[in-house]
Amino acid sequence: MPSRGAIDGFDSPRLPVRVAIIGAGCIGKEHMRNISLMPEVAQVVALVDSNQSSLASCLELLPSIKNVRTFESVGSFVRWVNAEDDMGDFDMGRRSQCDAVVIATPNYTHLNIMEEVVQKTSLHVLVEKPLCTKVEDCRRVERLVEDDRASDPRRVVWVGMEYKYMPSVARLLQEVGYWNRFNELSGGTLVEKCCHFFDLMRQILKSDPVRVMASGGQDVEYQSELYQRSGEEGEDQANIQQHVACQQNEDEDGAGKIRLMRPDIIDNAYVIVEFKNGGRACLDLCMFAETSLYQEEICVVGDRGKVEAFGSRHGEKEEQEDLSNFRIGLRPAKSEWNAAREVDAPSTKSLPPVQQEHIGVTDSRLLEAGAHEGSTFHEVREEQRGESELTAAAAQAVL
């Protein structure tokens, strides 16, 4: 994440920040809705997508947003930016049309788009997670940004990791197309879905991982799905075209031009991560537990107690105030614990009570704007202000 100093260019009186969104799909729409909730901070000035219907549906989503330019390619958008930005420098106060870009395209396209935007413009960049689908591509982006920093020291480039801004998770920290069916295109489930939790592990433990052990498999989901891809194997993976609802095996025609591909992403896994400071974290992934009361459960355990935060079902649009989504319990002193066990029928009456709360979303519009409990909105808001001031006090209290 960028440092506080790196965000200074966003401070008033140069607001609102003028934003272009590359990718008019589900996540692009969520960014557009959230940006519309804070017109004093940011406004959408351009949309980029090769699919005309996606562009049209994005514009129909918020008819009140006027004068949004649309482009069918990143190249045409870059040419527009450079034609408008005739001053040729990084001063946002002097830029004429656009200040920042959000990259919300399929994961496997991030690298090429970032290279074009960073090398050919001076725009700030927010790229959706994951940064890339391959380790070597991530390192390539790191080198790109490091080389660029010498000429554009004030440019901000960061990866969208909004889970830390979910109300219940923020409280815990305070206290302490079908491209996504294939590993080659999404990076795999542990990259696509679970990168938020690896980010939270580092946030909570204030350390970096040194060892990883994992086991996973594909046992339930997607096994009956087949997808059609045109072109020879190894060609552009964007050729995946449609979902074939059948039970056939992978197949191809006589000329080898039409191939049916079965999804290969895992749907369950256990991951143990050891950290440099001696801490350990465990991820339990299951993509077929739809009847769970909570979609995410995050807990921090130490010798003095346990703090837990819970995330509602994905896309929940109503506040469930009767459900506690934050819980903290302090472990009693050993003498108190032993005293509670010294009776014939063990009782916990003398033990400290567990504190339970419902940490709600402060504005119901945030639930309507997206599928992440308002965290996308808070992420943009906090990044505009600078690095979040969250201190992870509860984690410190129990560790």
Tab-separated table of C-alpha atoms in Angstrom:
chain	number	residue	atom	x	y	z
A	1	MET	CA	0.000	0.000	0.000
A	2	PRO	CA	1.251	3.540	-0.602
A	3	SER	CA	2.649	5.630	2.195
A	4	ARG	CA	0.822	8.641	3.565
A	5	GLY	CA	3.217	10.949	1.755
A	6	ALA	CA	2.475	9.231	-1.525
A	7	ILE	CA	-1.193	10.239	-1.221
A	8	ASP	CA	-0.540	13.936	-0.691
A	9	GLY	CA	-1.349	14.677	-4.325
A	10	PHE	CA	-4.990	13.780	-3.587
A	11	ASP	CA	-5.439	16.464	-0.943
A	12	SER	CA	-7.744	19.426	-1.581
A	13	PRO	CA	-8.058	21.811	-3.312
A	14	ARG	CA	-7.312	19.404	-6.166
A	15	LEU	CA	-10.376	17.264	-5.531
A	16	PRO	CA	-12.425	15.658	-6.905
A	17	VAL	CA	-10.072	13.068	-8.369
A	18	ARG	CA	-11.063	12.268	-11.943
A	19	VAL	CA	-11.136	8.511	-12.431
A	20	ALA	CA	-11.204	6.214	-15.451
A	21	ILE	CA	-12.375	2.617	-14.972
A	22	ILE	CA	-10.884	-0.057	-17.215
A	23	GLY	CA	-13.271	-3.002	-17.196
A	24	ALA	CA	-17.042	-2.487	-17.152
A	25	GLY	CA	-17.950	-5.817	-15.598
A	26	CYS	CA	-19.157	-6.655	-12.090
A	27	ILE	CA	-16.203	-5.169	-10.181
A	28	GLY	CA	-15.970	-2.143	-12.468
A	29	LYS	CA	-19.637	-1.424	-11.767
A	30	GLU	CA	-19.031	-1.724	-8.017
A	31	HIS	CA	-16.230	0.839	-8.200
A	32	MET	CA	-18.464	3.121	-10.255
A	33	ARG	CA	-21.306	2.908	-7.727
A	34	ASN	CA	-18.999	3.567	-4.789
A	35	ILE	CA	-17.300	6.516	-6.466
A	36	SER	CA	-20.731	8.012	-7.162
A	37	LEU	CA	-21.411	8.079	-3.394
A	38	MET	CA	-18.627	10.602	-2.786
A	39	PRO	CA	-18.747	13.193	-5.569
A	40	GLU	CA	-16.730	15.615	-3.469
A	41	VAL	CA	-13.808	13.138	-3.494
A	42	ALA	CA	-13.918	11.480	-6.920
A	43	GLN	CA	-15.864	11.293	-10.155
A	44	VAL	CA	-15.849	8.872	-13.091
A	45	VAL	CA	-14.808	10.556	-16.338
A	46	ALA	CA	-14.071	7.555	-18.585
A	47	LEU	CA	-14.928	3.865	-19.067
A	48	VAL	CA	-12.868	1.365	-21.049
A	49	ASP	CA	-14.145	-2.022	-22.219
A	50	SER	CA	-14.009	-3.927	-25.491
A	51	ASN	CA	-17.623	-5.031	-25.005
A	52	GLN	CA	-20.136	-2.381	-26.065
A	53	SER	CA	-22.989	-3.939	-24.105
A	54	SER	CA	-20.896	-3.840	-20.914
A	55	LEU	CA	-20.185	-0.161	-21.467
A	56	ALA	CA	-23.875	0.521	-22.076
A	57	SER	CA	-25.016	-1.359	-18.960
A	58	CYS	CA	-22.434	0.480	-16.871
A	59	LEU	CA	-23.716	3.850	-18.063
A	60	GLU	CA	-27.342	2.806	-17.524
A	61	LEU	CA	-26.475	1.889	-13.954
A	62	LEU	CA	-25.961	5.520	-12.997
A	63	PRO	CA	-27.750	7.772	-15.479
A	64	SER	CA	-27.040	10.779	-13.268
A	65	ILE	CA	-23.340	10.606	-14.162
A	66	LYS	CA	-22.897	12.802	-17.220
A	67	ASN	CA	-20.142	13.366	-19.776
A	68	VAL	CA	-18.414	10.010	-19.311
A	69	ARG	CA	-16.122	9.184	-22.223
A	70	THR	CA	-16.121	5.558	-23.408
A	71	PHE	CA	-13.304	3.662	-25.125
A	72	GLU	CA	-13.157	0.158	-26.605
A	73	SER	CA	-9.424	-0.309	-26.013
A	74	VAL	CA	-6.758	0.711	-23.524
A	75	GLY	CA	-4.726	2.080	-26.423
A	76	SER	CA	-7.414	4.555	-27.495
A	77	PHE	CA	-7.884	5.624	-23.868
A	78	VAL	CA	-4.135	6.217	-23.455
A	79	ARG	CA	-4.052	8.302	-26.633
A	80	TRP	CA	-6.915	10.423	-25.280
A	81	VAL	CA	-5.131	10.926	-21.962
A	82	ASN	CA	-1.899	11.965	-23.655
A	83	ALA	CA	-3.683	14.309	-26.041
A	84	GLU	CA	-5.464	16.001	-23.133
A	85	ASP	CA	-2.470	15.983	-20.803
A	86	ASP	CA	-0.391	18.345	-22.905
A	87	MET	CA	1.529	19.687	-19.905
A	88	GLY	CA	3.491	16.437	-19.766
A	89	ASP	CA	4.064	16.412	-16.006
A	90	PHE	CA	2.627	14.801	-12.882
A	91	ASP	CA	0.953	17.820	-11.290
A	92	MET	CA	-2.663	16.789	-10.777
A	93	GLY	CA	-3.665	20.425	-10.481
A	94	ARG	CA	-2.604	20.966	-14.086
A	95	ARG	CA	-3.903	17.744	-15.622
A	96	SER	CA	-6.846	18.492	-17.856
A	97	GLN	CA	-9.159	15.462	-17.883
A	98	CYS	CA	-8.060	12.397	-15.913
A	99	ASP	CA	-6.056	11.792	-12.728
A	100	ALA	CA	-6.308	8.093	-11.885
A	101	VAL	CA	-7.319	4.753	-13.341
A	102	VAL	CA	-8.950	1.678	-11.797
A	103	ILE	CA	-8.034	-1.613	-13.489
A	104	ALA	CA	-10.958	-3.996	-12.951
A	105	THR	CA	-10.422	-6.476	-15.768
A	106	PRO	CA	-9.933	-10.279	-15.604
A	107	ASN	CA	-6.850	-11.180	-13.568
A	108	TYR	CA	-4.749	-12.495	-16.444
A	109	THR	CA	-4.974	-9.124	-18.274
A	110	HIS	CA	-3.589	-6.982	-15.435
A	111	LEU	CA	0.076	-7.167	-16.445
A	112	ASN	CA	-0.308	-5.918	-20.019
A	113	ILE	CA	-2.717	-3.143	-19.035
A	114	MET	CA	-0.475	-1.947	-16.201
A	115	GLU	CA	2.536	-1.854	-18.514
A	116	GLU	CA	0.672	0.280	-21.030
A	117	VAL	CA	-0.778	2.671	-18.438
A	118	VAL	CA	2.390	3.079	-16.351
A	119	GLN	CA	4.763	3.387	-19.297
A	120	LYS	CA	2.621	5.725	-21.385
A	121	THR	CA	0.772	7.941	-18.866
A	122	SER	CA	1.300	9.653	-15.509
A	123	LEU	CA	-1.980	8.411	-14.031
A	124	HIS	CA	-2.323	7.044	-10.510
A	125	VAL	CA	-3.234	3.332	-10.651
A	126	LEU	CA	-5.489	1.145	-8.511
A	127	VAL	CA	-5.408	-2.447	-9.776
A	128	GLU	CA	-7.885	-4.996	-8.498
A	129	LYS	CA	-6.570	-8.025	-6.659
A	130	PRO	CA	-4.753	-10.171	-7.425
A	131	LEU	CA	-1.962	-8.075	-8.909
A	132	CYS	CA	-1.118	-10.866	-11.386
A	133	THR	CA	-1.727	-14.577	-11.774
A	134	LYS	CA	1.951	-15.621	-11.813
A	135	VAL	CA	4.820	-14.827	-9.448
A	136	GLU	CA	7.121	-13.834	-12.323
A	137	ASP	CA	4.490	-11.377	-13.592
A	138	CYS	CA	4.205	-9.790	-10.135
A	139	ARG	CA	7.977	-9.331	-10.049
A	140	ARG	CA	7.795	-7.795	-13.508
A	141	VAL	CA	5.239	-5.260	-12.260
A	142	GLU	CA	7.389	-4.516	-9.202
A	143	ARG	CA	10.347	-3.719	-11.465
A	144	LEU	CA	8.097	-1.611	-13.681
A	145	VAL	CA	6.899	0.490	-10.738
A	146	GLU	CA	10.387	0.799	-9.227
A	147	ASP	CA	11.815	2.007	-12.541
A	148	ASP	CA	8.916	4.420	-12.970
A	149	ARG	CA	9.354	5.858	-9.469
A	150	ALA	CA	12.622	7.502	-10.521
A	151	SER	CA	10.798	9.676	-13.067
A	152	ASP	CA	7.368	9.871	-11.373
A	153	PRO	CA	8.057	9.859	-7.600
A	154	ARG	CA	4.530	11.029	-6.746
A	155	ARG	CA	2.639	8.450	-8.774
A	156	VAL	CA	0.580	6.093	-6.578
A	157	VAL	CA	0.234	2.435	-7.609
A	158	TRP	CA	-1.610	0.086	-5.266
A	159	VAL	CA	-3.565	-3.163	-5.204
A	160	GLY	CA	-7.193	-3.172	-4.040
A	161	MET	CA	-7.413	-5.142	-0.774
A	162	GLU	CA	-10.655	-3.953	0.810
A	163	TYR	CA	-11.447	-6.676	3.348
A	164	LYS	CA	-9.585	-4.789	6.065
A	165	TYR	CA	-12.236	-2.048	5.705
A	166	MET	CA	-15.246	-4.304	6.389
A	167	PRO	CA	-16.815	-2.940	9.598
A	168	SER	CA	-16.348	-6.089	11.684
A	169	VAL	CA	-12.815	-6.722	10.393
A	170	ALA	CA	-11.870	-3.069	10.871
A	171	ARG	CA	-13.071	-3.396	14.462
A	172	LEU	CA	-10.918	-6.511	14.920
A	173	LEU	CA	-7.904	-4.607	13.572
A	174	GLN	CA	-8.774	-1.659	15.766
A	175	GLU	CA	-8.802	-4.028	18.647
A	176	VAL	CA	-5.844	-6.052	17.614
A	177	GLY	CA	-16.732	-13.968	-18.535
A	178	TYR	CA	-15.924	-17.517	-17.048
A	179	TRP	CA	-12.236	-16.702	-16.864
A	180	ASN	CA	-12.388	-17.310	-13.125
A	181	ARG	CA	-12.917	-21.062	-13.629
A	182	PHE	CA	-9.320	-21.710	-14.716
A	183	ASN	CA	-6.029	-21.469	-12.816
A	184	GLU	CA	-4.197	-20.066	-15.829
A	185	LEU	CA	-6.594	-17.130	-16.088
A	186	SER	CA	-7.495	-16.387	-12.461
A	187	GLY	CA	-4.318	-17.465	-10.706
A	188	GLY	CA	-6.210	-20.174	-8.837
A	189	THR	CA	-8.611	-20.022	-5.916
A	190	LEU	CA	-5.951	-19.258	-3.302
A	191	VAL	CA	-4.880	-16.244	-5.386
A	192	GLU	CA	-8.286	-15.095	-6.629
A	193	LYS	CA	-10.400	-15.632	-3.510
A	194	CYS	CA	-7.981	-15.921	-0.594
A	195	CYS	CA	-5.449	-13.143	-1.186
A	196	HIS	CA	-7.546	-10.922	1.124
A	197	PHE	CA	-6.878	-13.266	4.023
A	198	PHE	CA	-3.153	-13.549	3.375
A	199	ASP	CA	-3.126	-9.745	3.376
A	200	LEU	CA	-4.985	-9.733	6.712
A	201	MET	CA	-2.525	-12.244	8.184
A	202	ARG	CA	0.314	-9.816	7.483
A	203	GLN	CA	-1.738	-6.881	8.776
A	204	ILE	CA	-2.520	-8.623	12.063
A	205	LEU	CA	0.855	-10.244	12.758
A	206	LYS	CA	2.914	-7.277	11.518
A	207	SER	CA	5.364	-9.686	9.912
A	208	ASP	CA	6.159	-11.433	6.633
A	209	PRO	CA	5.738	-15.145	5.863
A	210	VAL	CA	8.776	-17.423	5.765
A	211	ARG	CA	7.190	-20.849	5.223
A	212	VAL	CA	3.952	-22.134	3.676
A	213	MET	CA	2.369	-25.591	3.806
A	214	ALA	CA	-0.831	-26.321	1.901
A	215	SER	CA	-3.149	-29.058	0.727
A	216	GLY	CA	-6.230	-28.679	-1.443
A	217	GLY	CA	-8.354	-30.240	-4.136
A	218	GLN	CA	-11.389	-30.014	-6.400
A	219	ASP	CA	-14.002	-32.312	-4.918
A	220	VAL	CA	-17.469	-30.772	-5.406
A	221	GLU	CA	-17.728	-27.579	-7.453
A	222	TYR	CA	-17.559	-27.117	-11.247
A	223	GLN	CA	-17.030	-30.806	-12.077
A	224	SER	CA	-20.037	-30.937	-14.405
A	225	GLU	CA	-19.100	-27.720	-16.226
A	226	LEU	CA	-17.408	-27.576	-19.626
A	227	TYR	CA	-16.272	-24.479	-21.493
A	228	GLN	CA	-15.602	-23.993	-25.159
A	229	ARG	CA	-12.363	-22.399	-26.264
A	230	SER	CA	-11.475	-21.634	-29.862
A	231	GLY	CA	-7.902	-21.613	-31.132
A	232	GLU	CA	-4.874	-23.815	-30.666
A	233	GLU	CA	-3.693	-24.653	-27.178
A	234	GLY	CA	-1.409	-21.909	-25.892
A	235	GLU	CA	-3.166	-19.115	-27.792
A	236	ASP	CA	-4.765	-16.143	-26.053
A	237	GLN	CA	-6.794	-17.544	-23.161
A	238	ALA	CA	-9.447	-14.865	-23.658
A	239	ASN	CA	-10.890	-17.155	-26.329
A	240	ILE	CA	-13.013	-18.942	-23.731
A	241	GLN	CA	-16.466	-18.288	-25.119
A	242	GLN	CA	-19.327	-20.027	-23.443
A	243	HIS	CA	-20.525	-22.428	-20.811
A	244	VAL	CA	-21.506	-25.844	-22.138
A	245	ALA	CA	-23.971	-27.407	-19.681
A	246	CYS	CA	-23.283	-31.089	-20.198
A	247	GLN	CA	-21.449	-34.056	-18.719
A	248	GLN	CA	-19.103	-34.747	-21.634
A	249	ASN	CA	-15.370	-35.216	-21.350
A	250	GLU	CA	-12.847	-32.730	-22.739
A	251	ASP	CA	-13.052	-32.924	-26.524
A	252	GLU	CA	-11.968	-31.209	-29.729
A	253	ASP	CA	-12.962	-31.304	-33.371
A	254	GLY	CA	-10.985	-32.994	-36.104
A	255	ALA	CA	-9.058	-29.842	-36.935
A	256	GLY	CA	-8.234	-29.186	-33.314
A	257	LYS	CA	-9.916	-25.784	-33.349
A	258	ILE	CA	-12.742	-26.256	-30.860
A	259	ARG	CA	-11.817	-27.538	-27.419
A	260	LEU	CA	-14.029	-28.228	-24.417
A	261	MET	CA	-12.235	-27.479	-21.177
A	262	ARG	CA	-13.166	-28.601	-17.691
A	263	PRO	CA	-12.495	-26.108	-14.845
A	264	ASP	CA	-9.378	-26.925	-12.843
A	265	ILE	CA	-9.620	-24.555	-9.859
A	266	ILE	CA	-9.634	-26.026	-6.351
A	267	ASP	CA	-12.727	-25.699	-4.164
A	268	ASN	CA	-11.222	-26.588	-0.779
A	269	ALA	CA	-7.841	-26.175	0.892
A	270	TYR	CA	-5.935	-25.853	4.138
A	271	VAL	CA	-2.967	-23.472	4.268
A	272	ILE	CA	-0.568	-22.999	7.189
A	273	VAL	CA	1.687	-19.936	7.086
A	274	GLU	CA	4.636	-19.403	9.424
A	275	PHE	CA	5.851	-15.838	9.956
A	276	LYS	CA	9.239	-14.300	10.637
A	277	ASN	CA	8.234	-13.103	14.120
A	278	GLY	CA	7.203	-16.617	15.199
A	279	GLY	CA	3.477	-16.207	14.576
A	280	ARG	CA	1.463	-18.762	12.645
A	281	ALA	CA	-1.760	-18.469	10.670
A	282	CYS	CA	-4.101	-21.019	9.117
A	283	LEU	CA	-6.543	-20.625	6.224
A	284	ASP	CA	-9.470	-23.034	5.869
A	285	LEU	CA	-11.076	-22.646	2.422
A	286	CYS	CA	-14.356	-24.294	1.455
A	287	MET	CA	-16.379	-23.137	-1.550
A	288	PHE	CA	-19.344	-25.450	-0.985
A	289	ALA	CA	-20.479	-24.393	2.490
A	290	GLU	CA	-23.327	-22.159	1.330
A	291	THR	CA	-25.464	-22.897	4.388
A	292	SER	CA	-22.903	-21.369	6.753
A	293	LEU	CA	-24.241	-18.501	8.828
A	294	TYR	CA	-21.195	-16.413	7.939
A	295	GLN	CA	-19.218	-16.411	4.706
A	296	GLU	CA	-15.959	-15.434	6.403
A	297	GLU	CA	-14.701	-16.088	9.908
A	298	ILE	CA	-11.490	-14.394	11.044
A	299	CYS	CA	-9.998	-14.984	14.470
A	300	VAL	CA	-6.876	-13.914	16.326
A	301	VAL	CA	-5.807	-16.164	19.217
A	302	GLY	CA	-3.129	-15.451	21.802
A	303	ASP	CA	-2.181	-16.372	25.338
A	304	ARG	CA	-4.542	-13.716	26.733
A	305	GLY	CA	-7.661	-14.391	24.695
A	306	LYS	CA	-9.378	-14.506	21.323
A	307	VAL	CA	-10.891	-11.893	18.977
A	308	GLU	CA	-13.239	-12.867	16.139
A	309	ALA	CA	-14.819	-11.035	13.211
A	310	PHE	CA	-17.461	-12.510	10.911
A	311	GLY	CA	-18.468	-11.578	7.373
A	312	SER	CA	-22.037	-11.964	6.110
A	313	ARG	CA	-23.046	-13.856	3.003
A	314	HIS	CA	-21.586	-12.358	-0.179
A	315	GLY	CA	-23.750	-9.582	-1.548
A	316	GLU	CA	-25.972	-9.268	1.540
A	317	LYS	CA	-28.051	-6.111	1.024
A	318	GLU	CA	-29.733	-5.854	4.425
A	319	GLU	CA	-28.146	-5.185	7.796
A	320	GLN	CA	-28.584	-8.227	10.071
A	321	GLU	CA	-28.528	-6.387	13.373
A	322	ASP	CA	-29.672	-9.420	15.361
A	323	LEU	CA	-26.451	-11.270	14.489
A	324	SER	CA	-23.228	-10.464	16.302
A	325	ASN	CA	-20.339	-10.167	13.865
A	326	PHE	CA	-17.633	-9.297	16.389
A	327	ARG	CA	-16.638	-11.219	19.491
A	328	ILE	CA	-13.849	-10.847	22.036
A	329	GLY	CA	-13.071	-13.053	25.023
A	330	LEU	CA	-10.196	-12.653	27.461
A	331	ARG	CA	-8.570	-15.731	28.920
A	332	PRO	CA	-8.623	-15.710	32.730
A	333	ALA	CA	-5.538	-16.044	34.863
A	334	LYS	CA	-4.508	-19.668	35.402
A	335	SER	CA	-5.547	-19.564	39.067
A	336	GLU	CA	-9.065	-18.395	38.111
A	337	TRP	CA	-9.372	-21.084	35.463
A	338	ASN	CA	-8.307	-23.816	37.879
A	339	ALA	CA	-10.739	-22.526	40.517
A	340	ALA	CA	-13.602	-22.794	38.041
A	341	ARG	CA	-12.734	-26.454	37.434
A	342	GLU	CA	-12.399	-27.514	41.071
A	343	VAL	CA	-16.133	-28.182	41.515
A	344	ASP	CA	-17.894	-31.446	40.712
A	345	ALA	CA	-19.902	-29.831	37.897
A	346	PRO	CA	-17.474	-27.423	36.182
A	347	SER	CA	-18.916	-23.927	35.898
A	348	THR	CA	-17.771	-20.927	33.890
A	349	LYS	CA	-19.731	-18.377	35.934
A	350	SER	CA	-16.542	-17.013	37.451
A	351	LEU	CA	-14.877	-16.610	34.063
A	352	PRO	CA	-14.882	-13.262	32.215
A	353	PRO	CA	-17.935	-12.904	29.934
A	354	VAL	CA	-17.498	-12.940	26.170
A	355	GLN	CA	-18.169	-9.521	24.622
A	356	GLN	CA	-20.355	-9.737	21.511
A	357	GLU	CA	-21.390	-6.898	19.200
A	358	HIS	CA	-22.895	-6.185	15.831
A	359	ILE	CA	-20.626	-3.768	13.961
A	360	GLY	CA	-22.927	-2.294	11.343
A	361	VAL	CA	-22.370	-0.491	8.075
A	362	THR	CA	-22.889	3.188	8.836
A	363	ASP	CA	-24.683	4.014	5.586
A	364	SER	CA	-27.193	1.609	3.984
A	365	ARG	CA	-26.264	2.978	0.551
A	366	LEU	CA	-22.916	1.210	0.862
A	367	LEU	CA	-24.647	-2.186	0.995
A	368	GLU	CA	-26.558	-1.342	-2.166
A	369	ALA	CA	-23.444	-0.081	-3.961
A	370	GLY	CA	-21.492	-3.313	-3.815
A	371	ALA	CA	-21.052	-6.821	-2.476
A	372	HIS	CA	-18.339	-6.248	0.125
A	373	GLU	CA	-20.180	-4.657	3.077
A	374	GLY	CA	-19.130	-1.154	2.105
A	375	SER	CA	-15.429	-1.974	2.338
A	376	THR	CA	-14.710	-0.855	-1.231
A	377	PHE	CA	-16.096	2.582	-0.397
A	378	HIS	CA	-14.079	2.793	2.819
A	379	GLU	CA	-10.954	1.642	0.991
A	380	VAL	CA	-11.207	4.465	-1.525
A	381	ARG	CA	-12.055	6.943	1.219
A	382	GLU	CA	-9.151	5.863	3.432
A	383	GLU	CA	-6.666	5.851	0.566
A	384	GLN	CA	-7.734	9.374	-0.333
A	385	ARG	CA	-7.002	10.430	3.237
A	386	GLY	CA	-3.815	8.417	3.526
A	387	GLU	CA	-2.943	5.107	5.146
A	388	SER	CA	-5.555	3.967	7.621
A	389	GLU	CA	-4.940	4.784	11.277
A	390	LEU	CA	-6.146	1.346	12.417
A	391	THR	CA	-3.810	0.049	15.122
A	392	ALA	CA	-4.793	-3.599	15.722
A	393	ALA	CA	-5.092	-2.927	19.473
A	394	ALA	CA	-7.298	-5.953	20.169
A	395	ALA	CA	-4.821	-8.240	18.469
A	396	GLN	CA	-2.162	-6.784	20.747
A	397	ALA	CA	-4.475	-7.252	23.732
A	398	VAL	CA	-4.722	-10.990	23.257
A	399	LEU	CA	-1.309	-11.829	21.799
